[in-house]
Coordinates of C-alpha atoms and ligand atoms in Angstrom, one line a residue:
M137 CA -10.9 -3.0 12.7
G138 CA -10.3 -4.6 9.3
K139 CA -9.9 -8.3 8.6
F140 CA -8.6 -10.5 5.9
I141 CA -11.0 -13.2 4.5
I142 CA -8.9 -16.0 3.1
E143 CA -10.0 -19.2 1.3
G144 CA -7.0 -21.4 1.9
G145 CA -5.6 -24.4 0.1
R146 CA -4.6 -22.6 -3.1
T147 CA -1.0 -22.7 -4.4
L148 CA 0.7 -19.4 -4.8
T149 CA 1.9 -19.0 -8.4
G150 CA 3.2 -16.1 -10.3
K151 CA 5.1 -12.9 -9.7
I152 CA 5.1 -10.7 -6.6
S153 CA 6.9 -7.4 -6.4
V154 CA 8.7 -6.7 -3.2
S155 CA 8.4 -3.1 -1.9
G156 CA 11.1 -0.9 -0.4
S157 CA 12.2 -1.8 3.1
K158 CA 10.1 -0.4 6.0
N159 CA 13.0 -0.5 8.4
A160 CA 15.4 1.2 6.0
A161 CA 12.8 3.9 5.1
L162 CA 12.0 5.0 8.7
P163 CA 15.5 6.1 9.8
I164 CA 16.2 7.5 6.3
L165 CA 13.1 9.6 6.3
A166 CA 13.9 11.0 9.8
A167 CA 17.5 11.7 8.7
C168 CA 16.2 13.8 5.8
I169 CA 15.8 16.9 8.0
L170 CA 19.6 17.0 8.8
C171 CA 20.3 18.6 5.4
R172 CA 17.6 21.4 5.5
D173 CA 17.3 20.8 1.7
K174 CA 15.3 18.5 -0.6
C175 CA 15.7 14.7 -0.4
T176 CA 13.9 12.3 -2.7
V177 CA 13.6 8.8 -1.2
K178 CA 12.8 6.4 -4.0
N179 CA 11.3 2.9 -3.6
C180 CA 9.7 4.1 -0.3
P181 CA 6.9 1.7 0.8
R182 CA 3.5 3.2 1.1
I183 CA 2.6 1.8 4.5
K184 CA 1.1 3.1 7.7
D185 CA 4.5 3.5 9.6
V186 CA 5.8 5.6 6.7
E187 CA 2.6 7.7 6.7
N188 CA 3.2 8.3 10.4
A189 CA 6.8 9.3 9.7
A190 CA 5.6 11.7 7.0
L191 CA 3.2 13.2 9.5
L192 CA 6.0 13.8 11.9
L193 CA 8.2 15.4 9.2
Q194 CA 5.3 17.7 8.5
K195 CA 5.0 18.6 12.2
I196 CA 8.7 19.6 12.1
G197 CA 7.9 21.9 9.2
A198 CA 9.0 19.8 6.2
E199 CA 7.1 19.7 3.0
I200 CA 6.2 16.2 1.8
K201 CA 5.3 15.1 -1.8
W202 CA 4.6 11.6 -3.1
K203 CA 5.2 10.7 -6.7
G204 CA 4.5 7.0 -7.1
N205 CA 6.7 5.3 -4.6
A206 CA 9.1 8.3 -4.4
L207 CA 8.8 10.5 -1.4
T208 CA 10.3 14.0 -1.5
V209 CA 11.0 15.7 1.8
D210 CA 11.8 19.4 1.6
S211 CA 13.2 20.5 4.9
S212 CA 14.3 23.9 3.9
N213 CA 11.9 25.6 6.2
I214 CA 11.8 23.3 9.2
N215 CA 11.2 25.1 12.5
N216 CA 9.9 22.8 15.2
Y217 CA 11.6 20.2 17.4
N218 CA 8.5 19.3 19.4
L219 CA 6.8 16.1 18.4
T220 CA 4.7 15.5 21.4
D221 CA 1.3 15.8 19.7
G222 CA 2.2 13.8 16.6
P223 CA 1.9 10.0 16.0
A224 CA 5.3 9.2 17.5
D225 CA 3.6 6.9 20.1
K226 CA 2.1 4.9 17.2
Y227 CA 5.2 3.2 16.0
R228 CA 8.6 2.2 17.3
G229 CA 10.7 3.7 14.5
S230 CA 9.7 7.2 15.7
I231 CA 12.5 7.0 18.3
I232 CA 14.9 7.7 15.4
F233 CA 13.6 11.3 15.3
L234 CA 15.5 11.9 18.6
G235 CA 18.9 11.7 16.9
A236 CA 17.7 13.6 13.8
L237 CA 16.2 16.5 15.9
L238 CA 19.2 16.7 18.1
G239 CA 21.6 16.7 15.1
T240 CA 19.4 19.4 13.4
F241 CA 18.3 21.7 16.3
G242 CA 20.3 20.6 19.3
K243 CA 17.0 20.0 20.9
A244 CA 14.2 17.4 20.8
K245 CA 10.9 16.8 22.5
I246 CA 9.1 13.6 21.6
S247 CA 6.6 11.1 22.9
A248 CA 8.0 7.8 23.9
P249 CA 7.7 5.4 20.9
G250 CA 4.9 2.8 20.4
G251 CA 5.0 -0.2 18.1
C252 CA 4.5 -4.0 18.3
R253 CA 3.7 -5.5 21.7
I254 CA 6.6 -8.0 21.6
G255 CA 8.6 -7.1 24.6
R256 CA 9.5 -4.2 26.9
R257 CA 11.5 -2.5 24.2
P258 CA 13.3 0.0 26.4
I259 CA 15.3 2.9 24.9
D260 CA 18.1 3.0 27.4
F261 CA 20.9 2.3 24.8
H262 CA 19.7 5.3 22.8
I263 CA 19.6 7.6 25.8
D264 CA 22.9 6.4 27.2
A265 CA 24.7 6.9 23.9
L266 CA 23.3 10.3 23.1
S267 CA 24.0 11.4 26.7
M268 CA 27.7 10.4 26.1
M269 CA 27.5 12.7 23.0
N270 CA 26.7 15.6 25.3
T271 CA 22.9 15.5 25.5
A272 CA 21.0 16.2 28.7
F273 CA 17.7 14.3 29.0
S274 CA 14.6 14.5 31.1
T275 CA 11.5 12.3 30.9
T276 CA 8.1 13.1 32.3
H277 CA 4.7 11.5 31.6
G278 CA 6.0 9.6 28.6
I279 CA 7.6 12.8 27.0
I280 CA 11.3 12.7 26.3
S281 CA 13.0 16.1 26.4
A282 CA 16.6 16.4 25.1
S283 CA 19.0 19.2 24.8
A284 CA 22.6 19.3 23.4
K285 CA 24.5 22.5 23.3
N286 CA 27.5 21.0 21.4
L287 CA 26.7 17.5 20.2
S288 CA 30.1 15.8 20.1
G289 CA 31.6 12.5 18.9
E290 CA 32.4 9.7 21.3
E291 CA 33.4 6.1 21.4
I292 CA 30.2 4.2 22.2
V293 CA 30.1 0.5 23.0
L294 CA 26.6 -1.0 22.7
K295 CA 25.6 -3.7 25.2
F296 CA 23.6 -5.3 22.4
P297 CA 23.8 -4.6 18.6
S298 CA 20.6 -2.7 18.8
V299 CA 19.3 -1.6 15.3
G300 CA 17.5 1.5 16.5
A301 CA 20.3 2.7 18.8
T302 CA 22.9 2.2 16.1
E303 CA 20.8 4.3 13.7
N304 CA 20.1 7.0 16.3
I305 CA 23.8 7.4 17.0
M306 CA 24.7 7.4 13.3
I307 CA 22.2 10.1 12.6
A308 CA 23.2 12.2 15.6
S309 CA 26.9 11.8 14.7
V310 CA 26.7 13.2 11.2
L311 CA 26.7 16.9 12.2
A312 CA 28.4 16.4 15.6
K313 CA 31.8 17.7 16.4
G314 CA 34.6 15.2 15.9
E315 CA 34.6 11.5 15.4
T316 CA 32.0 9.0 16.7
V317 CA 32.9 5.3 16.9
I318 CA 30.1 2.7 17.5
Q319 CA 31.4 -0.6 18.8
N320 CA 29.2 -3.7 18.7
A321 CA 27.1 -1.9 16.1
A322 CA 24.1 -3.6 14.5
R323 CA 25.1 -5.1 11.1
E324 CA 21.7 -5.3 9.4
P325 CA 21.4 -4.3 5.7
E326 CA 19.2 -1.4 6.8
I327 CA 22.2 0.0 8.7
V328 CA 24.3 -0.1 5.5
D329 CA 21.4 1.6 3.7
L330 CA 21.3 4.4 6.2
Q331 CA 25.1 4.9 5.9
D332 CA 24.8 5.0 2.1
F333 CA 22.0 7.5 2.3
L334 CA 23.8 9.7 4.8
N335 CA 27.0 9.7 2.8
S336 CA 25.0 10.6 -0.3
M337 CA 24.0 13.8 1.6
G338 CA 27.7 14.5 2.4
A339 CA 28.3 12.6 5.6
K340 CA 31.5 10.7 6.2
I341 CA 30.6 7.3 7.7
T342 CA 32.4 4.0 7.2
G343 CA 32.1 0.5 8.6
A344 CA 28.3 -0.1 8.3
G345 CA 27.7 -3.8 7.9
T346 CA 30.5 -4.5 10.4
S347 CA 30.6 -4.2 14.2
K348 CA 32.5 -1.0 14.1
I349 CA 31.1 2.1 12.5
I350 CA 33.1 5.4 12.3
S351 CA 31.5 8.7 11.6
K352 CA 33.5 11.9 11.1
G353 CA 31.3 14.9 11.8
V354 CA 30.9 17.4 8.9
A355 CA 29.8 21.0 9.0
S356 CA 26.8 20.8 6.6
L357 CA 25.0 18.4 4.3
H358 CA 23.1 18.8 1.0
G359 CA 20.0 17.3 -0.5
T360 CA 20.0 14.0 -2.3
E361 CA 18.1 11.4 -4.3
Y362 CA 18.4 7.9 -2.9
K363 CA 16.7 4.5 -3.7
I364 CA 16.2 2.3 -0.6
I365 CA 16.8 -1.4 -0.5
P366 CA 13.9 -4.0 -1.0
D367 CA 12.3 -5.2 2.2
R368 CA 13.9 -8.5 3.2
I369 CA 11.2 -9.3 5.7
E370 CA 8.5 -8.8 3.2
A371 CA 10.5 -11.0 0.7
G372 CA 11.0 -13.6 3.5
T373 CA 7.2 -13.6 4.3
F374 CA 6.4 -14.3 0.6
L375 CA 9.1 -17.0 0.4
I376 CA 7.5 -18.7 3.4
A377 CA 4.0 -18.3 2.0
A378 CA 5.2 -19.9 -1.3
A379 CA 6.7 -22.8 0.8
A380 CA 3.6 -23.2 2.9
T381 CA 1.4 -23.5 -0.2
K382 CA 3.8 -25.6 -2.3
G383 CA 3.9 -22.8 -4.8
E384 CA 6.1 -21.4 -7.5
V385 CA 6.8 -17.6 -7.2
F386 CA 9.2 -15.1 -8.6
L387 CA 9.9 -12.3 -6.1
K388 CA 10.8 -9.3 -8.1
N389 CA 13.5 -7.1 -6.4
A390 CA 14.1 -9.6 -3.5
R391 CA 17.8 -10.0 -2.6
Y392 CA 19.2 -13.4 -1.8
D393 CA 22.1 -11.9 0.1
H394 CA 19.6 -10.4 2.6
T395 CA 17.5 -13.5 3.0
R396 CA 20.2 -16.2 2.9
Q397 CA 19.4 -17.7 6.3
L398 CA 15.8 -18.4 5.3
C399 CA 16.6 -19.5 1.8
R400 CA 19.0 -22.2 3.1
I401 CA 16.4 -23.6 5.3
L402 CA 13.9 -23.8 2.5
E403 CA 16.4 -25.3 0.2
K404 CA 17.2 -28.0 2.8
C405 CA 13.5 -28.9 2.7
G406 CA 13.7 -29.4 -1.1
A407 CA 12.6 -26.0 -2.4
V408 CA 14.5 -24.9 -5.6
I409 CA 15.7 -21.3 -5.2
I410 CA 17.3 -19.4 -8.1
H411 CA 18.4 -15.8 -7.8
D412 CA 19.9 -13.1 -9.8
K413 CA 19.9 -9.3 -9.7
S414 CA 16.2 -9.1 -10.6
G415 CA 15.0 -11.2 -7.7
I416 CA 14.5 -14.6 -6.2
Y417 CA 12.6 -17.5 -7.8
I418 CA 11.3 -20.2 -5.6
N419 CA 9.8 -23.5 -6.7
A420 CA 8.4 -25.3 -3.6
K421 CA 6.2 -27.8 -5.5
K422 CA 8.3 -30.7 -4.2
I423 CA 9.0 -29.3 -0.8
R424 CA 9.1 -31.8 2.1
L425 CA 9.1 -30.0 5.3
S426 CA 11.5 -31.3 8.0
P427 CA 11.9 -30.3 11.6
H428 CA 14.3 -27.5 12.4
V429 CA 16.0 -25.9 15.3
I430 CA 16.1 -22.1 14.8
S431 CA 17.4 -19.4 17.0
T432 CA 16.7 -15.8 16.2
G433 CA 19.4 -13.2 16.7
A434 CA 21.0 -10.0 15.4
Y435 CA 22.0 -10.0 11.7
P436 CA 23.3 -12.2 10.1
A437 CA 21.4 -14.7 12.4
F438 CA 17.8 -15.7 11.6
P439 CA 15.7 -12.5 11.9
T440 CA 13.2 -12.2 14.8
D441 CA 10.9 -10.5 12.3
L442 CA 10.5 -13.8 10.4
Q443 CA 10.1 -15.9 13.5
P444 CA 6.3 -15.9 13.6
Q445 CA 6.0 -16.7 9.8
M446 CA 8.6 -19.5 10.2
M447 CA 6.7 -20.9 13.1
S448 CA 3.6 -20.9 11.0
L449 CA 5.4 -23.0 8.3
L450 CA 6.9 -25.4 10.8
T451 CA 3.5 -26.3 12.3
T452 CA 3.2 -28.9 9.6
A453 CA 6.8 -30.1 9.5
P454 CA 6.7 -33.8 10.7
G455 CA 8.6 -34.2 14.0
L456 CA 9.7 -31.7 16.6
S457 CA 10.9 -28.3 15.7
I458 CA 12.4 -25.8 18.2
I459 CA 12.4 -22.0 17.8
I460 CA 14.3 -20.0 20.3
E461 CA 13.5 -16.3 20.4
T462 CA 16.5 -14.4 21.7
V463 CA 15.8 -10.8 20.7
F464 CA 12.4 -9.9 22.1
E465 CA 11.3 -11.5 25.4
S466 CA 7.6 -11.7 24.6
R467 CA 7.3 -12.3 20.9
F468 CA 4.9 -15.2 21.2
L469 CA 1.3 -14.1 20.8
H470 CA 1.1 -15.7 17.4
A471 CA 1.6 -19.1 18.9
E472 CA -1.7 -19.0 20.7
E473 CA -3.5 -18.0 17.5
L474 CA -1.8 -20.7 15.4
K475 CA -3.0 -23.2 18.0
K476 CA -6.6 -22.2 17.2
L477 CA -5.9 -23.5 13.7
G478 CA -4.7 -26.9 15.0
A479 CA -1.0 -26.2 15.6
D480 CA 0.7 -28.1 18.5
I481 CA 3.0 -25.6 20.1
T482 CA 4.3 -25.3 23.6
L483 CA 6.3 -22.5 25.1
D484 CA 8.9 -22.7 27.8
E485 CA 10.4 -19.2 28.5
N486 CA 11.7 -18.2 25.2
R487 CA 11.7 -21.7 23.6
F488 CA 8.9 -22.9 21.4
T489 CA 8.5 -26.6 20.7
I490 CA 6.4 -27.2 17.6
K491 CA 5.1 -30.7 17.1
G492 CA 4.3 -31.1 13.4
V493 CA 0.6 -31.8 12.6
P494 CA -0.5 -33.2 9.2
Y495 CA -2.3 -30.0 8.3
L496 CA -3.8 -26.8 9.7
K497 CA -7.5 -26.2 9.7
A498 CA -9.3 -23.0 8.7
G499 CA -10.6 -20.8 11.5
N500 CA -11.0 -17.3 13.0
V501 CA -7.8 -15.7 14.4
R502 CA -6.7 -12.3 15.4
A503 CA -3.4 -10.5 14.7
S504 CA -1.9 -8.7 17.7
D505 CA 1.2 -7.3 16.0
L506 CA 2.6 -6.9 12.5
R507 CA 4.5 -10.1 12.0
C508 CA 1.9 -12.1 14.0
G509 CA -0.5 -11.0 11.3
A510 CA 1.8 -12.1 8.5
A511 CA 2.2 -15.5 10.2
L512 CA -1.6 -15.9 10.5
I513 CA -2.1 -15.0 6.8
I514 CA 0.4 -17.7 5.8
A515 CA -1.4 -20.2 8.0
A516 CA -4.7 -19.3 6.5
L517 CA -3.4 -19.6 3.0
S518 CA -2.3 -23.1 3.6
A519 CA -5.3 -24.3 5.6
K520 CA -8.2 -25.6 3.4
G521 CA -11.4 -23.7 3.8
M522 CA -12.4 -20.1 4.9
S523 CA -10.4 -18.3 7.5
V524 CA -10.7 -14.8 9.0
V525 CA -7.6 -13.0 10.2
E526 CA -8.7 -10.0 12.2
G527 CA -6.4 -7.0 12.9
S528 CA -5.5 -6.0 9.4
E529 CA -4.3 -2.6 10.7
F530 CA -1.3 -4.2 12.3
V531 CA -0.4 -5.8 9.0
E532 CA -0.9 -2.6 7.1
R533 CA 1.8 -1.0 9.3
G534 CA 4.4 -2.9 7.5
Y535 CA 3.1 -4.5 4.2
Q536 CA 2.1 -2.5 1.2
N537 CA -1.0 -4.0 -0.4
I538 CA -0.3 -7.5 0.9
E539 CA -3.7 -8.8 -0.1
R540 CA -3.5 -7.4 -3.7
K541 CA 0.0 -8.9 -4.1
L542 CA -1.1 -12.3 -2.9
R543 CA -4.2 -12.2 -5.0
L544 CA -2.1 -11.5 -8.1
A545 CA -0.3 -14.7 -7.2
G546 CA -3.5 -16.8 -7.1
A547 CA -4.5 -16.5 -3.5
A548 CA -8.2 -16.0 -2.6
I549 CA -7.8 -13.2 -0.1
R550 CA -9.7 -10.0 0.4
L551 CA -9.6 -7.2 2.9
T552 CA -12.8 -5.9 4.5
D553 CA -13.5 -3.2 7.1
Ligands
UD1_168 C1 14.4 -3.0 14.9 C2 13.3 -3.2 13.9 C3 12.5 -4.4 14.2 C4 13.4 -5.6 14.5 C5 14.5 -5.3 15.5 C6 15.4 -6.4 15.6 C7 12.9 -1.0 13.0 C8 11.9 0.2 12.9 N1 12.5 -2.0 13.8 O1 13.7 -2.7 16.1 O2 11.6 -4.6 13.1 O3 12.6 -6.6 15.0 O4 15.2 -4.1 15.0 O5 16.0 -6.8 14.4 O6 13.9 -1.0 12.4 N2 17.0 -2.9 23.6 C9 17.2 -2.4 24.9 N3 17.5 -1.1 25.0 C10 17.5 -0.2 24.0 C11 17.2 -0.7 22.7 C12 17.0 -2.1 22.5 O7 17.3 -3.2 25.8 O8 17.7 1.0 24.2 C13 16.7 -4.3 23.4 C14 15.3 -4.6 22.9 O9 14.4 -4.6 23.9 C15 15.4 -5.9 22.2 C16 16.8 -5.8 21.6 O10 17.5 -4.8 22.4 O11 15.3 -6.9 23.1 C17 16.9 -5.5 20.1 O12 16.2 -4.3 19.9 P1 16.6 -3.4 18.7 O13 17.6 -4.0 17.8 O14 16.9 -2.0 19.2 O15 15.3 -3.3 17.9 P2 14.5 -2.0 17.3 O16 15.5 -1.0 16.8 O17 13.5 -1.6 18.3

């Protein structure tokens, strides 16, 4: 188990480069196999979840080659739809291989997905939708077996705009017979990125970014080169870290249109935010935190993946802040750890009440999931003195070189085994 050692109380100043989006990379990498050709995915983050996705691609028979941050997946000789002995159970995004394998082989065998312990995270929407598209499923001892003789398009109405289910249906629909319509589709930027990637391989998908996505099945696809979008959650994490340390940071590559909800809150507190095509500049030197009421939700609402980091920031906002978590029923483990650093937080079902304290104190805390780890790093950066954040392996699942990036911006942080 690795840990971050952080000497807090320093102001973040300088430039931080935002990496490619984890949640865009994972479905795009799985979808590469559909073309049985070479795909180069540029701006791909070099993080643990992506390494696991690459291992799964190799199990399928694809050849993988990294050049800097570009990952080339050659799936010309793929020959295996059984992913039961790979790392599928290590991360949630592995479920997307279900649609990709079905679209490619008409069959799939995969371990149930793992990932952060933030709720039950069932996959019933995925299974129901793919069943409607002519797939038969059986599940035994955590292994999902699926078979589709003739994958065919359908009109699917999602009960909730699930990101993963929308992606799985999109990927499965590309080579399916006829037209697939997804109603109440997720509208996240990563869905738009997946559509753009699939279309660059020859798919015919429209509507991503709205609640209705239409995919007209095609007979075959071809290889492509594609650059994925910057990670809006990583960008948001650094924006919050800059605010928490009253810093001044330029986030190279960050997109304002993807982080608007957060930027507006920070601007209301007095942070100056300027953005253009090259990134987002934040000057939080004169920030005066005020209490907020924030409810997480499907895009474009406030992202659940920034909820822990935002909570970390609001622990020192004078007055009472409320955060309501509506996406995952048990994304709350970070609150207990923040309390160890002096935060005053109470939880009633899915509603956190945060009573602002003047400052957080340094201490030893433990990350239990990816964004919890990010929230604790932010807290430790702002608390004067030496803190230890254990559980770096959770953070490394989703952040590329976070300690190096923060160090370049003046933070005193190091990673030890
Ligand atoms: C994706 C993101 C994750 C983000 C989440 C919400 C990836 C790899 N992960 O996760 O970082 O926090 O979107 O923005 O892209 N649900 C069901 N049945 C299903 C599927 C989902 O009940 O079959 C529920 C979930 O338990 C959850 C809600 O729907 O309460 C939203 O989940 P979903 O949007 O599917 O999240 P993921 O795709 O798992």
